[in-house]
């Protein structure tokens, strides 16, 4: 029997393990759904092969010709654009695969209407905001995307908006078309020598930086998770968010839309910017508080904005930003070049056809079905693995850049009886998801880590004793980084966290060289302190005063009255004031707040 994996978006649908009682040696997509049905004995195989129905692929938005040709070689392809939701629901009944861009909403209703026939959704582009991943997973439908093929196109569009805005190209063109010749009205601003702040120094952001350097701009970047040396090598200064926005003449947005970046450009941020700053957004509309941007444009804090993306797309006809005379707007054209669309089309066609054949897709973004018996044994270790990754990356200081991660599994099981791929995938998920818009799962974890330059090495420590439990402990170490909580750096110079499962509950058992005993749920405050009486009470009452519920406290120390590490589990996020008060306790040497 297969069960839906409890962790959001883990891997591909119908992913079955060939060995039911261990995490397998071979991973297969369910043969019953993703490859041809078993051959009836009475037919010679040649005749049956000819009679096999071709899979049917619905292409709901315009796709590059090369990708279409690939699809048509193998499948019946129905290109039907601008379908209403009702038309899409009616057509999907007959389709094995659906290919869309960002303009088609693939909601739960679509998966429900398909009656289980739909096996793959291909997103010809990066963002999958328009696909209901949870519904796809529940209906056993794989979702794949094309994460890299439109990077350069998006960067070029960012630069096009930057230069067009600075020289009033769109407005002066409209003016000429209305019969005017207004040379004095459209005096622009120069780019050379100006400071461009890039927020989000990932694939698109770094390509924009490279091009802006060529225009003679001074480029800074803010990205809490980018490596400072990679930025330095490009002549880009990695700075804090406040430094970036306060010193910039131009700000270009290239971060993913996550809970942390939602409306990050808001009234508070505008108050810190230079008067007359210019803003470009080719990321996602939701990273800007659009009402606040209207206010900032009206007051002159923001001289101009150039926007390719909007919170609601298409925006309403009377959208204040689109109508604003100091805004240059384009209808989400970042990826829309002939070349990018050809690349995207080929990438997505290959991914969709591969998935229909039962191959594992490196760009899969949603969850698998995993045999229940495998899950019931590994489930708590899977949660532990993700949380250790999540914890470790939050202990890394901004600008360090995570490149080398070492994982040690201590277990009494023989190496052949313990497949760590699921655990490794979950560690990678924990390491990457808090800092990006990537959706990491069993299928794409190694690919995603490699793409981000993160090298994961695994080692096994074989323990004596009963192999009843699959694993005794998991240790995650991040090398060559600085920590925002230096206590987390062990004697080997690595940010180190270790955990184990006890009574099915994942526990944090080690931070740096200190033993702790903390349940890995909710949020966690780690403090390093002088070991002395009264510390638990002092910290507890600061949190109590702020109505923060403490779920547990544990203290680990090297020796009595020396240094200790206190782990405090909290149900609510403490206020900045509460955290400051904890930091102000004289015996507290350092502390950090972490979300698990
Ligand atoms: N307009 C378009 O047509 C178009 C085309 C392609 C991509 N995009 C969008 O552009 C954005 C970037 O895409 P990408 O492919 O470069 O993604 P990416 O994952 O390669 O880069 C995103 C970067 O943002 C960083 N980041 C995460 N949180 C941050 C924060 N709080 N502050 C600053 N940086 C943060 C990450 O560390 C990462 O380096 C995404 O939102 C994507 O959807 C839009
Ligand atoms: O997420 C993406 O890939 C971009 O925003 C492009 O979207 P599009 O394929 O709808 O142009």
Coordinates of C-alpha atoms and ligand atoms in Angstrom, one line a residue:
X1 CA 0.0 0.0 0.0
X2 CA 1.2 3.5 -0.7
X3 CA 0.8 6.5 1.6
X4 CA 1.0 10.2 1.0
X5 CA 4.2 11.5 2.6
X6 CA 3.3 13.7 5.5
X7 CA 6.0 16.3 4.7
X8 CA 5.0 19.0 2.2
X9 CA 6.1 18.3 -1.4
X10 CA 8.5 15.5 -0.9
X11 CA 9.0 13.9 -4.2
X12 CA 7.3 12.4 -7.3
X13 CA 4.0 10.6 -7.4
X14 CA 3.7 6.9 -7.4
X15 CA 7.4 6.7 -6.5
X16 CA 7.7 3.1 -5.3
X17 CA 10.6 1.4 -3.7
X18 CA 11.5 -1.9 -5.1
X19 CA 12.3 -3.4 -1.7
X20 CA 9.3 -2.9 0.5
X21 CA 11.0 -3.3 3.8
X22 CA 14.0 -1.0 3.4
X23 CA 14.6 2.2 1.6
X24 CA 15.3 0.6 -1.6
X25 CA 18.3 0.1 -3.8
X26 CA 16.3 1.1 -6.9
X27 CA 13.7 3.7 -7.2
X28 CA 10.9 3.3 -9.8
X29 CA 7.9 5.2 -10.8
X30 CA 4.9 3.0 -10.4
X31 CA 4.9 0.7 -13.4
X32 CA 1.1 0.5 -13.3
X33 CA 0.7 4.2 -14.0
X34 CA 3.8 5.4 -15.7
X35 CA 4.7 2.8 -18.2
X36 CA 2.8 0.5 -20.5
X37 CA 0.4 -2.0 -19.0
X38 CA 1.6 -5.6 -18.8
X39 CA 1.3 -7.4 -22.1
X40 CA -1.7 -9.8 -22.5
X41 CA -0.2 -13.2 -23.2
X42 CA -2.2 -14.0 -26.3
X43 CA -0.7 -11.1 -28.4
X44 CA 2.7 -11.1 -29.8
X45 CA 4.6 -8.2 -28.2
X46 CA 5.1 -6.4 -31.6
X47 CA 1.4 -6.1 -32.2
X48 CA 0.7 -4.9 -28.7
X49 CA 3.4 -2.3 -28.9
X50 CA 1.8 -0.9 -32.0
X51 CA -1.6 -0.9 -30.4
X52 CA -0.5 1.0 -27.3
X53 CA -2.3 4.2 -27.0
X54 CA -0.2 7.3 -27.2
X55 CA -0.2 9.5 -24.1
X56 CA -2.3 12.7 -24.6
X57 CA -0.7 16.0 -23.7
X58 CA -2.7 19.2 -23.3
X59 CA -0.5 22.3 -24.0
X60 CA -2.6 25.1 -22.5
X61 CA -0.2 28.0 -23.2
X62 CA 2.0 28.8 -26.1
X63 CA 5.1 26.6 -26.2
X64 CA 8.3 26.9 -28.3
X65 CA 8.2 24.9 -31.6
X66 CA 11.1 22.6 -30.7
X67 CA 9.4 21.5 -27.5
X68 CA 6.2 20.9 -29.3
X69 CA 8.0 18.8 -32.0
X70 CA 9.5 16.6 -29.2
X71 CA 6.1 16.1 -27.7
X72 CA 4.4 15.3 -31.0
X73 CA 7.0 12.6 -31.7
X74 CA 5.7 10.6 -28.8
X75 CA 2.3 11.9 -27.8
X76 CA -1.0 13.1 -29.1
X77 CA -0.7 16.9 -28.5
X78 CA -3.7 19.2 -28.0
X79 CA -2.7 22.8 -28.2
X80 CA -5.6 24.7 -26.7
X81 CA -4.9 28.2 -25.5
X82 CA -7.0 30.6 -23.4
X83 CA -9.2 27.9 -22.0
X84 CA -11.8 29.0 -19.5
X85 CA -11.7 27.0 -16.2
X86 CA -14.7 25.0 -17.3
X87 CA -13.1 24.1 -20.6
X88 CA -9.8 23.1 -18.9
X89 CA -11.7 20.9 -16.5
X90 CA -13.6 19.2 -19.4
X91 CA -10.4 18.6 -21.4
X92 CA -8.3 17.4 -18.6
X93 CA -10.5 14.2 -18.3
X94 CA -8.7 12.9 -21.4
X95 CA -5.2 14.0 -20.7
X96 CA -2.1 12.2 -19.3
X97 CA -0.1 15.4 -19.1
X98 CA -0.7 19.2 -19.0
X99 CA 1.8 21.9 -19.9
X100 CA 1.3 25.5 -18.7
X101 CA 3.1 28.8 -18.1
X102 CA 2.2 31.2 -15.3
X103 CA -1.1 32.2 -16.9
X104 CA -3.1 29.0 -16.3
X105 CA -4.4 28.3 -12.8
X106 CA -4.0 24.6 -12.1
X107 CA -6.1 24.3 -9.0
X108 CA -7.5 21.4 -7.0
X109 CA -10.6 21.5 -9.3
X110 CA -8.4 20.5 -12.2
X111 CA -6.9 17.5 -10.4
X112 CA -10.3 16.5 -9.2
X113 CA -11.8 16.7 -12.7
X114 CA -9.1 14.6 -14.1
X115 CA -10.3 11.6 -12.2
X116 CA -6.7 10.3 -11.7
X117 CA -5.8 10.3 -15.4
X118 CA -3.5 13.3 -15.2
X119 CA 0.0 12.0 -14.4
X120 CA 2.2 15.0 -15.0
X121 CA 1.9 18.8 -15.0
X122 CA 4.8 20.6 -16.7
X123 CA 5.4 24.2 -15.8
X124 CA 7.3 25.8 -18.7
X125 CA 9.2 28.2 -16.4
X126 CA 10.4 28.6 -12.8
X127 CA 7.5 29.7 -10.6
X128 CA 4.8 27.2 -9.7
X129 CA 2.6 29.7 -7.8
X130 CA -0.2 28.8 -10.2
X131 CA -0.2 25.1 -9.5
X132 CA -1.7 23.6 -6.4
X133 CA 1.1 21.3 -5.4
X134 CA -0.7 19.8 -2.4
X135 CA -3.6 18.8 -4.6
X136 CA -1.3 17.5 -7.3
X137 CA 0.4 15.3 -4.7
X138 CA -2.8 14.1 -3.2
X139 CA -3.9 13.1 -6.7
X140 CA -0.7 11.3 -7.5
X141 CA 0.3 13.8 -10.1
X142 CA 3.9 14.8 -10.7
X143 CA 4.7 18.4 -11.2
X144 CA 7.9 19.3 -13.1
X145 CA 9.3 22.8 -14.0
X146 CA 12.1 24.3 -16.0
X147 CA 14.2 26.3 -13.4
X148 CA 17.1 27.6 -15.4
X149 CA 16.2 28.1 -19.1
X150 CA 14.8 31.6 -18.6
X151 CA 17.3 33.1 -16.2
X152 CA 19.2 35.1 -18.8
X153 CA 15.9 36.4 -20.4
X154 CA 14.7 37.6 -16.9
X155 CA 18.1 39.3 -16.3
X156 CA 18.0 41.0 -19.7
X157 CA 14.4 42.2 -19.0
X158 CA 15.6 43.6 -15.7
X159 CA 18.3 45.6 -17.5
X160 CA 15.9 46.6 -20.2
X161 CA 13.5 48.0 -17.6
X162 CA 16.4 49.8 -15.8
X163 CA 17.6 51.6 -18.9
X164 CA 14.2 52.3 -20.3
X165 CA 13.0 53.8 -17.0
X166 CA 16.1 55.9 -16.6
X167 CA 15.7 57.4 -20.1
X168 CA 11.9 57.6 -20.1
X169 CA 11.7 55.5 -23.2
X170 CA 8.1 54.3 -22.8
X171 CA 6.7 57.7 -21.9
X172 CA 8.5 59.6 -24.7
X173 CA 7.5 57.0 -27.2
X174 CA 3.9 57.4 -26.2
X175 CA 4.2 61.1 -26.3
X176 CA 5.6 61.0 -29.9
X177 CA 2.9 58.7 -31.0
X178 CA 0.4 61.2 -29.8
X179 CA 2.0 63.7 -32.1
X180 CA 4.3 65.6 -29.6
X181 CA 8.0 66.5 -29.6
X182 CA 8.8 67.0 -25.9
X183 CA 12.6 67.1 -25.6
X184 CA 12.7 69.0 -22.3
X185 CA 10.1 67.0 -20.5
X186 CA 11.9 63.6 -20.9
X187 CA 15.4 64.4 -19.6
X188 CA 16.7 61.1 -18.1
X189 CA 19.2 60.1 -15.5
X190 CA 22.6 58.6 -16.1
X191 CA 23.6 55.1 -15.0
X192 CA 27.4 55.3 -14.9
X193 CA 28.8 55.7 -11.4
X194 CA 25.3 55.1 -9.8
X195 CA 24.8 52.5 -7.2
X196 CA 22.5 49.5 -8.0
X197 CA 21.4 47.4 -5.1
X198 CA 20.4 43.8 -6.0
X199 CA 18.2 42.1 -3.5
X200 CA 18.5 38.4 -4.1
X201 CA 21.9 37.4 -5.5
X202 CA 20.8 34.1 -7.1
X203 CA 20.6 33.0 -10.7
X204 CA 18.8 36.1 -12.1
X205 CA 20.3 38.6 -9.6
X206 CA 23.9 37.7 -10.4
X207 CA 23.3 37.9 -14.2
X208 CA 21.8 41.4 -13.6
X209 CA 24.8 42.3 -11.6
X210 CA 27.2 41.2 -14.3
X211 CA 25.4 43.3 -16.9
X212 CA 25.1 46.4 -14.6
X213 CA 28.9 46.3 -14.0
X214 CA 29.2 46.5 -17.8
X215 CA 27.2 49.7 -17.7
X216 CA 29.7 51.2 -15.3
X217 CA 27.4 51.0 -12.2
X218 CA 28.6 50.3 -8.7
X219 CA 26.8 47.1 -7.7
X220 CA 26.0 46.0 -4.1
X221 CA 23.9 43.0 -3.3
X222 CA 21.9 41.8 -0.3
X223 CA 21.3 38.0 0.0
X224 CA 21.6 36.4 3.4
X225 CA 22.5 33.1 1.9
X226 CA 24.9 34.0 -0.9
X227 CA 28.6 33.4 -0.6
X228 CA 30.5 36.7 -0.2
X229 CA 33.5 35.3 -2.2
X230 CA 31.3 34.6 -5.2
X231 CA 30.0 38.2 -5.1
X232 CA 33.5 39.6 -4.5
X233 CA 34.8 37.7 -7.5
X234 CA 32.2 39.6 -9.6
X235 CA 33.2 43.0 -8.0
X236 CA 29.9 43.1 -6.0
X237 CA 29.8 44.1 -2.3
X238 CA 27.5 41.9 -0.3
X239 CA 25.9 44.1 2.4
X240 CA 23.0 44.1 4.8
X241 CA 19.4 44.8 3.7
X242 CA 19.5 48.3 5.3
X243 CA 22.9 49.2 3.8
X244 CA 21.8 48.0 0.4
X245 CA 18.5 50.0 0.3
X246 CA 20.0 53.1 2.0
X247 CA 22.9 53.6 -0.4
X248 CA 21.2 52.7 -3.6
X249 CA 20.2 55.0 -6.5
X250 CA 18.5 51.9 -8.1
X251 CA 17.1 48.8 -6.4
X252 CA 16.5 45.6 -8.4
X253 CA 14.5 42.8 -6.8
X254 CA 15.4 39.2 -7.5
X255 CA 14.4 37.2 -4.4
X256 CA 11.8 34.5 -4.3
X257 CA 8.4 35.2 -2.8
X258 CA 8.5 33.5 0.6
X259 CA 6.9 34.4 3.9
X260 CA 10.1 36.2 4.8
X261 CA 10.2 38.3 1.6
X262 CA 6.5 39.0 1.3
X263 CA 6.0 42.8 1.2
X264 CA 9.7 43.2 2.3
X265 CA 9.7 46.5 0.3
X266 CA 7.2 48.4 2.5
X267 CA 6.7 51.8 4.1
X268 CA 9.5 51.0 6.6
X269 CA 11.9 50.1 3.9
X270 CA 11.0 53.2 1.8
X271 CA 11.7 55.4 4.8
X272 CA 15.3 54.2 4.7
X273 CA 15.9 54.8 1.0
X274 CA 17.5 57.8 -0.6
X275 CA 14.9 60.3 -1.9
X276 CA 14.6 59.8 -5.6
X277 CA 15.5 56.1 -5.7
X278 CA 14.4 54.0 -8.7
X279 CA 13.0 50.4 -8.3
X280 CA 12.9 47.5 -10.7
X281 CA 10.9 44.3 -10.0
X282 CA 11.1 41.3 -12.3
X283 CA 10.8 38.8 -9.3
X284 CA 7.3 38.5 -8.0
X285 CA 4.7 41.3 -7.3
X286 CA 4.2 40.1 -3.7
X287 CA 7.7 41.2 -2.5
X288 CA 6.5 44.8 -2.8
X289 CA 3.7 46.3 -0.7
X290 CA 2.0 47.8 -3.7
X291 CA 0.0 50.4 -1.7
X292 CA 3.2 51.6 0.0
X293 CA 4.9 51.9 -3.4
X294 CA 2.1 54.1 -4.6
X295 CA 2.6 56.3 -1.5
X296 CA 6.3 56.4 -2.1
X297 CA 5.9 57.4 -5.7
X298 CA 3.4 60.1 -4.8
X299 CA 5.7 61.6 -2.2
X300 CA 8.7 61.5 -4.5
X301 CA 10.7 59.1 -2.2
X302 CA 10.6 56.8 -5.2
X303 CA 11.3 58.7 -8.4
X304 CA 10.3 55.9 -10.8
X305 CA 9.5 52.2 -10.7
X306 CA 9.7 49.6 -13.5
X307 CA 7.5 46.6 -12.8
X308 CA 7.1 43.3 -14.7
X309 CA 5.2 41.5 -12.0
X310 CA 2.2 42.3 -9.9
X311 CA 0.5 40.8 -6.8
X312 CA -2.6 40.0 -8.9
X313 CA -2.0 39.2 -12.5
X314 CA -3.3 40.5 -14.7
X315 CA -3.8 43.6 -12.5
X316 CA -7.2 45.4 -12.6
X317 CA -7.7 48.1 -15.3
X318 CA -7.5 50.8 -12.7
X319 CA -4.4 49.5 -10.9
X320 CA -2.8 52.6 -9.4
X321 CA 0.7 51.4 -10.2
X322 CA 0.1 50.6 -13.8
X323 CA -1.6 53.9 -14.3
X324 CA 1.0 55.9 -12.4
X325 CA 2.9 58.3 -14.7
X326 CA 6.3 57.4 -13.1
X327 CA 5.8 53.7 -13.5
X328 CA 7.0 51.6 -16.5
X329 CA 5.0 48.4 -16.6
X330 CA 5.3 45.2 -18.6
X331 CA 2.9 42.3 -18.5
X332 CA 5.2 39.6 -16.9
X333 CA 7.5 39.5 -19.9
X334 CA 10.7 38.5 -18.1
X335 CA 10.9 35.1 -19.6
X336 CA 9.4 36.0 -23.0
X337 CA 12.2 35.9 -25.5
X338 CA 12.1 33.6 -28.5
X339 CA 15.3 31.9 -27.3
X340 CA 14.3 31.4 -23.7
X341 CA 10.9 30.0 -24.7
X342 CA 12.6 27.5 -27.1
X343 CA 14.9 26.4 -24.3
X344 CA 12.1 26.3 -21.7
X345 CA 9.9 24.3 -24.2
X346 CA 12.6 21.7 -24.8
X347 CA 13.4 21.4 -21.1
X348 CA 9.8 20.9 -20.1
X349 CA 9.0 18.6 -23.0
X350 CA 11.9 16.3 -22.1
X351 CA 10.9 16.4 -18.4
X352 CA 7.2 15.6 -19.2
X353 CA 8.0 12.8 -21.6
X354 CA 10.6 11.3 -19.2
X355 CA 8.0 11.3 -16.4
X356 CA 5.4 9.6 -18.7
X357 CA 8.0 6.9 -19.5
X358 CA 8.5 6.4 -15.8
X359 CA 11.9 8.1 -15.4
X360 CA 12.8 10.1 -12.4
X361 CA 12.7 13.8 -13.2
X362 CA 15.5 16.0 -11.9
X363 CA 13.2 19.0 -11.8
X364 CA 10.3 17.4 -10.0
X365 CA 8.8 19.7 -7.4
X366 CA 6.2 17.7 -5.6
X367 CA 5.8 14.6 -3.4
X368 CA 5.9 10.9 -4.0
X369 CA 3.8 8.1 -2.7
X370 CA 6.1 6.0 -0.5
X371 CA 5.1 2.6 0.8
X372 CA 3.5 2.9 4.2
X373 CA 5.8 0.3 5.8
X374 CA 8.9 2.1 4.8
X375 CA 7.5 5.4 6.0
X376 CA 6.4 4.1 9.3
X377 CA 9.9 3.1 10.1
X378 CA 11.7 6.1 8.7
X379 CA 9.1 8.8 9.3
X380 CA 10.6 10.3 12.5
X381 CA 14.1 10.1 11.1
X382 CA 12.9 12.0 8.0
X383 CA 11.5 14.7 10.2
X384 CA 14.8 14.7 12.2
X385 CA 16.9 15.0 9.1
X386 CA 14.9 18.0 7.7
X387 CA 15.0 19.8 11.0
X388 CA 18.7 19.3 11.5
X389 CA 19.3 20.8 8.0
X390 CA 16.9 23.7 8.8
X391 CA 18.7 24.3 12.1
X392 CA 22.2 24.1 10.7
X393 CA 21.6 26.6 7.9
X394 CA 20.1 29.1 10.4
X395 CA 23.2 28.9 12.5
X396 CA 25.4 30.0 9.6
X397 CA 26.2 33.7 9.5
X398 CA 25.0 35.7 6.5
X399 CA 27.6 36.0 3.7
X400 CA 29.3 32.7 4.6
X401 CA 27.8 30.7 1.8
X402 CA 27.1 27.0 2.4
X403 CA 29.3 24.9 0.2
X404 CA 30.3 21.8 2.1
X405 CA 28.0 19.7 4.2
X406 CA 29.0 16.5 6.0
X407 CA 26.4 14.1 7.3
X408 CA 27.3 11.2 9.6
X409 CA 24.8 8.4 10.3
X410 CA 25.5 6.3 13.3
X411 CA 23.7 3.0 13.0
X412 CA 23.9 -0.7 13.9
X413 CA 22.4 -1.6 10.5
X414 CA 24.7 -2.9 7.8
X415 CA 25.2 -0.3 5.1
X416 CA 23.3 -2.4 2.6
X417 CA 20.2 -2.3 4.8
X418 CA 20.1 1.5 5.2
X419 CA 19.4 3.6 2.1
X420 CA 20.0 7.2 3.2
X421 CA 18.7 8.9 0.0
X422 CA 15.4 9.9 1.6
X423 CA 17.3 11.3 4.7
X424 CA 19.9 13.1 2.6
X425 CA 17.1 14.6 0.5
X426 CA 15.4 15.8 3.6
X427 CA 18.6 17.3 5.0
X428 CA 19.0 19.1 1.7
X429 CA 15.4 20.3 1.8
X430 CA 16.0 21.7 5.3
X431 CA 19.2 23.4 4.2
X432 CA 17.8 25.0 1.1
X433 CA 14.1 25.7 1.5
X434 CA 14.4 28.3 4.2
X435 CA 16.7 30.4 2.0
X436 CA 15.1 30.0 -1.5
X437 CA 11.9 29.3 -3.5
X438 CA 13.2 25.9 -4.4
X439 CA 11.0 22.9 -3.7
X440 CA 13.3 20.1 -2.7
X441 CA 12.2 16.5 -2.8
X442 CA 13.6 13.0 -3.0
X443 CA 13.8 13.3 -6.8
X444 CA 15.4 16.7 -7.1
X445 CA 17.4 17.1 -3.9
X446 CA 20.9 16.2 -5.2
X447 CA 20.3 18.2 -8.4
X448 CA 19.2 21.3 -6.4
X449 CA 22.2 21.0 -4.0
X450 CA 24.6 20.7 -6.9
X451 CA 23.0 23.5 -8.7
X452 CA 23.6 25.7 -5.7
X453 CA 27.2 24.5 -5.3
X454 CA 26.5 22.6 -2.1
X455 CA 28.6 19.4 -1.8
X456 CA 27.0 16.8 0.5
X457 CA 29.3 14.1 1.8
X458 CA 27.9 11.2 3.8
X459 CA 29.6 8.8 6.1
X460 CA 28.5 5.9 8.2
X461 CA 29.6 5.0 11.7
X462 CA 28.8 1.3 12.3
X463 CA 27.7 0.7 15.9
X464 CA 27.7 -2.5 17.8
X465 CA 24.4 -3.7 19.1
X466 CA 20.9 -4.3 17.9
X467 CA 20.0 -3.2 14.4
X468 CA 16.3 -2.8 15.4
X469 CA 16.3 0.9 15.0
X470 CA 17.5 2.0 11.6
X471 CA 19.6 4.9 13.0
X472 CA 21.1 5.9 16.3
X473 CA 22.0 9.5 15.5
X474 CA 22.4 11.9 12.6
X475 CA 25.1 14.6 12.6
X476 CA 25.1 17.5 10.2
X477 CA 28.3 19.6 9.9
X478 CA 28.7 22.7 7.7
X479 CA 32.4 23.4 6.9
X480 CA 34.1 26.7 6.1
X481 CA 31.5 29.0 7.4
X482 CA 31.1 31.5 10.2
X483 CA 28.3 31.0 12.7
X484 CA 26.0 33.6 14.1
X485 CA 26.1 31.5 17.3
X486 CA 29.8 30.6 17.5
X487 CA 29.1 28.0 20.2
X488 CA 27.7 25.9 17.4
X489 CA 31.2 25.5 15.9
X490 CA 32.7 22.3 17.1
X491 CA 36.4 21.6 17.7
X492 CA 36.7 20.7 14.0
X493 CA 35.8 24.2 13.1
X494 CA 32.4 23.2 11.6
X495 CA 28.9 24.3 12.5
X496 CA 27.7 21.1 14.0
X497 CA 24.3 19.8 15.1
X498 CA 23.3 16.3 16.0
X499 CA 20.0 14.6 16.8
X500 CA 18.4 11.3 17.4
X501 CA 14.9 9.8 17.6
X502 CA 13.5 8.8 21.0
X503 CA 10.1 7.3 21.4
X504 CA 9.4 8.5 17.8
X505 CA 10.2 12.1 18.7
X506 CA 13.1 13.8 17.0
X507 CA 15.5 15.4 19.5
X508 CA 18.4 17.8 19.2
X509 CA 21.2 16.2 21.2
X510 CA 24.3 18.2 20.3
X511 CA 25.2 21.8 19.3
X512 CA 28.9 22.4 18.6
X513 CA 30.6 20.5 21.4
X514 CA 27.8 20.8 23.9
X515 CA 25.3 18.1 24.6
X516 CA 21.7 19.2 24.7
X517 CA 18.3 17.5 24.9
X518 CA 15.7 19.5 23.0
X519 CA 12.6 18.4 21.3
X520 CA 12.7 19.7 17.7
X521 CA 9.3 21.4 17.4
X522 CA 8.1 25.0 17.2
X523 CA 11.0 27.4 17.8
X524 CA 14.1 27.3 19.8
X525 CA 16.3 29.8 21.7
X526 CA 19.9 28.6 22.2
X527 CA 21.9 30.5 24.8
X528 CA 25.5 30.0 25.9
X529 CA 25.9 31.2 29.4
X530 CA 28.1 31.1 32.5
X531 CA 26.8 28.0 34.4
X532 CA 25.3 29.5 37.6
X533 CA 22.1 29.1 39.6
X534 CA 19.0 31.0 38.6
X535 CA 19.5 31.2 34.8
X536 CA 16.5 29.1 33.9
X537 CA 14.2 31.2 36.1
X538 CA 15.6 34.5 34.8
X539 CA 15.1 33.6 31.1
X540 CA 11.8 31.9 31.9
X541 CA 10.4 35.0 33.5
X542 CA 11.4 37.3 30.6
X543 CA 9.5 35.1 28.3
X544 CA 6.6 34.7 30.7
X545 CA 6.3 38.5 30.9
X546 CA 5.9 38.6 27.1
X547 CA 3.3 35.8 27.3
X548 CA 5.6 33.4 25.4
X549 CA 4.9 29.8 26.3
X550 CA 8.0 27.7 27.1
X551 CA 7.5 24.1 26.0
X552 CA 10.8 22.8 27.5
X553 CA 14.2 23.9 28.7
X554 CA 17.4 21.8 28.8
X555 CA 20.9 22.7 29.9
X556 CA 24.1 21.0 28.8
X557 CA 27.4 21.9 30.2
X558 CA 31.1 21.0 29.9
X559 CA 31.7 21.1 33.6
X560 CA 29.9 22.6 36.7
X561 CA 30.1 26.5 37.0
X562 CA 31.9 26.9 33.6
X563 CA 30.0 27.3 30.4
X564 CA 26.6 25.8 29.6
X565 CA 24.2 25.8 26.6
X566 CA 20.6 26.2 27.4
X567 CA 18.0 25.2 24.8
X568 CA 14.5 26.7 25.3
X569 CA 11.6 25.6 23.2
X570 CA 8.9 28.3 22.7
X571 CA 5.5 28.0 21.2
X572 CA 5.4 31.7 20.1
X573 CA 8.0 33.9 18.5
X574 CA 9.4 36.1 21.2
X575 CA 9.3 39.9 20.6
X576 CA 12.6 41.7 19.7
X577 CA 12.4 43.3 23.2
X578 CA 12.2 39.9 24.9
X579 CA 15.2 38.6 22.9
X580 CA 17.1 41.8 23.7
X581 CA 16.4 41.4 27.4
X582 CA 17.7 37.8 27.3
X583 CA 20.8 39.0 25.5
X584 CA 21.2 41.7 28.2
X585 CA 21.4 39.1 31.1
X586 CA 25.1 39.5 32.2
X587 CA 25.7 35.7 32.3
X588 CA 24.4 35.2 28.8
X589 CA 27.4 35.1 26.5
X590 CA 25.6 34.6 23.2
X591 CA 22.2 33.5 22.0
X592 CA 20.2 32.8 18.8
X593 CA 16.6 32.3 18.0
X594 CA 15.8 29.5 15.5
X595 CA 12.6 28.4 13.7
X596 CA 12.4 24.6 13.4
Ligands
LIG1 N1 9.6 38.0 -14.4 C1 9.8 36.8 -14.9 O1 9.4 36.4 -15.9 C2 10.8 35.9 -14.1 C3 11.6 35.0 -14.8 C4 12.4 34.2 -14.0 C5 12.4 34.3 -12.6 N2 11.6 35.1 -12.0 C6 11.6 35.3 -10.6 O2 12.8 35.9 -10.2 C7 13.1 35.5 -8.8 C8 14.6 35.0 -8.8 O3 14.7 33.8 -9.6 P1 16.0 33.0 -9.6 O4 15.9 32.0 -10.6 O5 17.2 33.9 -9.6 O6 16.0 32.3 -8.1 P2 17.2 31.8 -7.3 O7 16.6 30.9 -6.3 O8 18.3 31.4 -8.1 O9 17.7 33.1 -6.5 C9 17.0 33.7 -5.5 C10 18.0 34.3 -4.5 O10 17.3 35.0 -3.5 C11 17.9 34.8 -2.2 N3 17.1 35.1 -1.1 C12 16.2 34.3 -0.4 N4 15.7 35.0 0.6 C13 16.2 36.3 0.5 C14 16.0 37.5 1.3 N5 15.1 37.5 2.3 N6 16.6 38.6 0.9 C15 17.4 38.6 -0.2 N7 17.7 37.5 -0.9 C16 17.0 36.4 -0.6 C17 18.3 33.3 -2.3 O11 19.4 33.1 -1.4 C18 18.8 33.2 -3.7 O12 20.1 33.4 -3.9 C19 12.1 34.5 -8.4 O13 11.1 35.2 -7.7 C20 11.5 34.0 -9.8 O14 10.2 33.5 -9.7 C21 10.7 36.0 -12.7
LIG2 O1 8.4 31.9 -13.1 C1 8.8 32.1 -14.2 O2 9.5 31.3 -14.9 C2 8.6 33.4 -14.8 O3 7.9 34.3 -14.0 C3 8.1 33.4 -16.2 O4 6.7 33.0 -16.2 P1 6.0 32.8 -17.7 O5 6.5 31.5 -18.2 O6 4.6 32.8 -17.5 O7 6.5 33.9 -18.6

